[in-house]
XYZ file of C-alpha atoms in Angstrom:
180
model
C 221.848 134.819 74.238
C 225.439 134.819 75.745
C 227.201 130.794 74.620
C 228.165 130.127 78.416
C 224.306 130.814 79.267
C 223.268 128.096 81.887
C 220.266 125.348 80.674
C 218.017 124.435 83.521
C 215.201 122.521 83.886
C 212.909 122.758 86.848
C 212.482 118.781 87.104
C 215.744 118.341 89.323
C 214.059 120.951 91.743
C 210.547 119.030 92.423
C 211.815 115.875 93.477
C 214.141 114.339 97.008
C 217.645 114.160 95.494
C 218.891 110.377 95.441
C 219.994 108.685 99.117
C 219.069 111.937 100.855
C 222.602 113.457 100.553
C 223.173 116.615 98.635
C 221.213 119.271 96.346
C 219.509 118.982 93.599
C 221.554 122.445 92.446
C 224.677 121.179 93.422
C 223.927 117.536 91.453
C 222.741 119.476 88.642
C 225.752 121.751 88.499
C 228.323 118.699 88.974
C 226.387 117.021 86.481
C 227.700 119.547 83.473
C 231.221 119.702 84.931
C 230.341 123.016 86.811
C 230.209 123.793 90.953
C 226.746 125.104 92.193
C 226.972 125.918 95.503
C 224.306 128.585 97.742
C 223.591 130.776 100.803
C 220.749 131.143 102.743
C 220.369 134.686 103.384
C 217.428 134.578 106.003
C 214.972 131.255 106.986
C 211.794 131.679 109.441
C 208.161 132.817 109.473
C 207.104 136.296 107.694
C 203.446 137.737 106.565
C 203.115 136.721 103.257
C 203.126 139.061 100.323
C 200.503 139.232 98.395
C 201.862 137.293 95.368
C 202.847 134.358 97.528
C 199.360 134.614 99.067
C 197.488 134.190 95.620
C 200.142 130.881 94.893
C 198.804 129.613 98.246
C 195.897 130.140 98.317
C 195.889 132.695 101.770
C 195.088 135.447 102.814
C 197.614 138.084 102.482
C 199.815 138.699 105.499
C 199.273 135.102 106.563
C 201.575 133.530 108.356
C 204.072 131.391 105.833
C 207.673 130.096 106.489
C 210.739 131.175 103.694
C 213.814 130.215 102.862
C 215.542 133.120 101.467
C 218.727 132.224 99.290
C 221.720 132.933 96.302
C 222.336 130.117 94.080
C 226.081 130.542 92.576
C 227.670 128.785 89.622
C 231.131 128.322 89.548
C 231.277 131.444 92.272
C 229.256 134.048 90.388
C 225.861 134.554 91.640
C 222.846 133.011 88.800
C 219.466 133.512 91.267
C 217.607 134.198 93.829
C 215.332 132.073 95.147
C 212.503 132.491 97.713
C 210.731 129.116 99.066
C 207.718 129.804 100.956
C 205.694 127.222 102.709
C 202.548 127.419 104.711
C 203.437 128.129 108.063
C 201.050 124.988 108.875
C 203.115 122.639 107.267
C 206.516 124.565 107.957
C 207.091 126.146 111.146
C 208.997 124.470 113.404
C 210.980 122.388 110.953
C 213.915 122.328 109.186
C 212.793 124.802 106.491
C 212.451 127.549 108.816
C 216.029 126.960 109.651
C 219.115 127.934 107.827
C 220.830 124.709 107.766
C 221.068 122.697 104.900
C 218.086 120.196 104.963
C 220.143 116.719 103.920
C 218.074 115.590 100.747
C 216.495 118.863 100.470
C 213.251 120.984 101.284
C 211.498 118.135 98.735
C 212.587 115.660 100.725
C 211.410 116.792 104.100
C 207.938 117.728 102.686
C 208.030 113.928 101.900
C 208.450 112.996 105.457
C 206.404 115.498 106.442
C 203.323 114.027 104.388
C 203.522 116.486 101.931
C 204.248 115.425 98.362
C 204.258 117.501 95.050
C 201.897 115.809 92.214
C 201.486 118.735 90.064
C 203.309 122.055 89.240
C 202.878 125.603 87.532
C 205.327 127.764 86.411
C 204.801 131.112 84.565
C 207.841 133.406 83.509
C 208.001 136.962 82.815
C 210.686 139.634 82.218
C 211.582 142.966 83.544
C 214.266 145.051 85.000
C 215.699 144.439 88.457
C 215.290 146.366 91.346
C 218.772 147.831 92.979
C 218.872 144.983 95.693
C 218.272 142.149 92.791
C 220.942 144.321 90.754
C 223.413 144.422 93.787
C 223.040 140.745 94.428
C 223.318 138.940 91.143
C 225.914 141.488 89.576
C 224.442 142.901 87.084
C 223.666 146.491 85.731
C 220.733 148.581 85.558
C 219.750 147.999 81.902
C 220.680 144.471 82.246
C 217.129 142.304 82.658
C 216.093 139.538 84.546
C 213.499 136.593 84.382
C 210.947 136.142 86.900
C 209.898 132.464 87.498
C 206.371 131.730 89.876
C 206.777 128.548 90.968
C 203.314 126.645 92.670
C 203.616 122.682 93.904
C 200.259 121.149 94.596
C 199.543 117.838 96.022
C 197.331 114.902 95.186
C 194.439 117.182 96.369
C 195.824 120.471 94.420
C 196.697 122.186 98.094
C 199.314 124.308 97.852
C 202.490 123.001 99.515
C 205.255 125.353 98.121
C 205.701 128.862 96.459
C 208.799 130.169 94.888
C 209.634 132.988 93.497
C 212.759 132.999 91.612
C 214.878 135.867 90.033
C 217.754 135.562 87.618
C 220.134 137.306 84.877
C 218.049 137.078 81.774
C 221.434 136.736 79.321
C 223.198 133.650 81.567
C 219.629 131.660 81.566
C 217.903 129.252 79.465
C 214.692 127.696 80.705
C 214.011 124.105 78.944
C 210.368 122.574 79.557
C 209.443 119.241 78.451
C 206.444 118.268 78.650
C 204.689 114.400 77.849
C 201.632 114.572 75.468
C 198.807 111.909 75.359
């Protein structure tokens, strides 16, 4: 693993940032002396595909909203992340937008009535495709991590999908987790 690899925790990510100004990325980032900054690439209502279907719990080609966007520390680009939301609880607010949503997408889902209790992550490995490759900067035999990310609330709905590419030799992925 490369020294200057970034350690993140998906915590920050699943909860409104403090007094509603900011991102969670950008806190995190400042946090460790470091400048996280991002770009929404596209924002609006799409069919689902399939994998974001079966973290939803739809029916593929359903109707969800995404948020399509590069994270970048200190300039260079570290992920891409997808949010997808159910187009019920989405469309028409500021997540199908490509403005910055002040306290983040957490945050609104709050106001909206929609608050994360639980959360399931699983990670896997493989080699990017040429758009992934072209994006973050990397080469062909260069691999990435794939990170499935489901929120459920108090009634284990499913609130929020994302799917979440990244450089496998500038990550490290730190889970805590209470016992008892």
């Amino acid at each position: 693993m490369a020294s200057d690899a970034w350690i993140s925790s998906s915590m920050p990510y699943l909860r409104p940032v403090e007094g509603g100004q900011g991102d969670a990325w950008g806190e995190e980032a400042a946090a460790r002396g470091r400048r996280g900054t991002q770009r929404i690439l596209h924002a609006g209502e799409v069919s689902a595909p399939a994998v974001v279907a079966r973290l939803l719990g739809l029916e593929d080609g359903d109707t969800v909203v995404v948020r399509r966007r590069i994270m970048y520390l200190d300039e260079e680009p570290c992920e891409l992340t997808d949010s997808y939301y159910p187009a019920h609880i989405a469309a028409g607010t500021g997540l199908a937008g490509t403005t910055k949503i002040r306290g983040g997408a957490v945050a609104l889902l709050a106001e909206l009535g929609h608050v994360g209790r639980r959360v399931r992550e699983d990670v896997t490995a493989r080699m990017p495709d040429v758009e992934q490759r072209e994006l973050l900067r990397i080469g062909a035999d260069e691999p990435v991590l794939c990170l499935e990310r489901v929120v459920l609330d108090g009634s284990d709905r499913a609130i929020q999908a994302d799917l979440i590419t990244m450089p496998a030799q500038r990550q490290r992925l730190r889970y805590e987790l209470r016992m008892g």
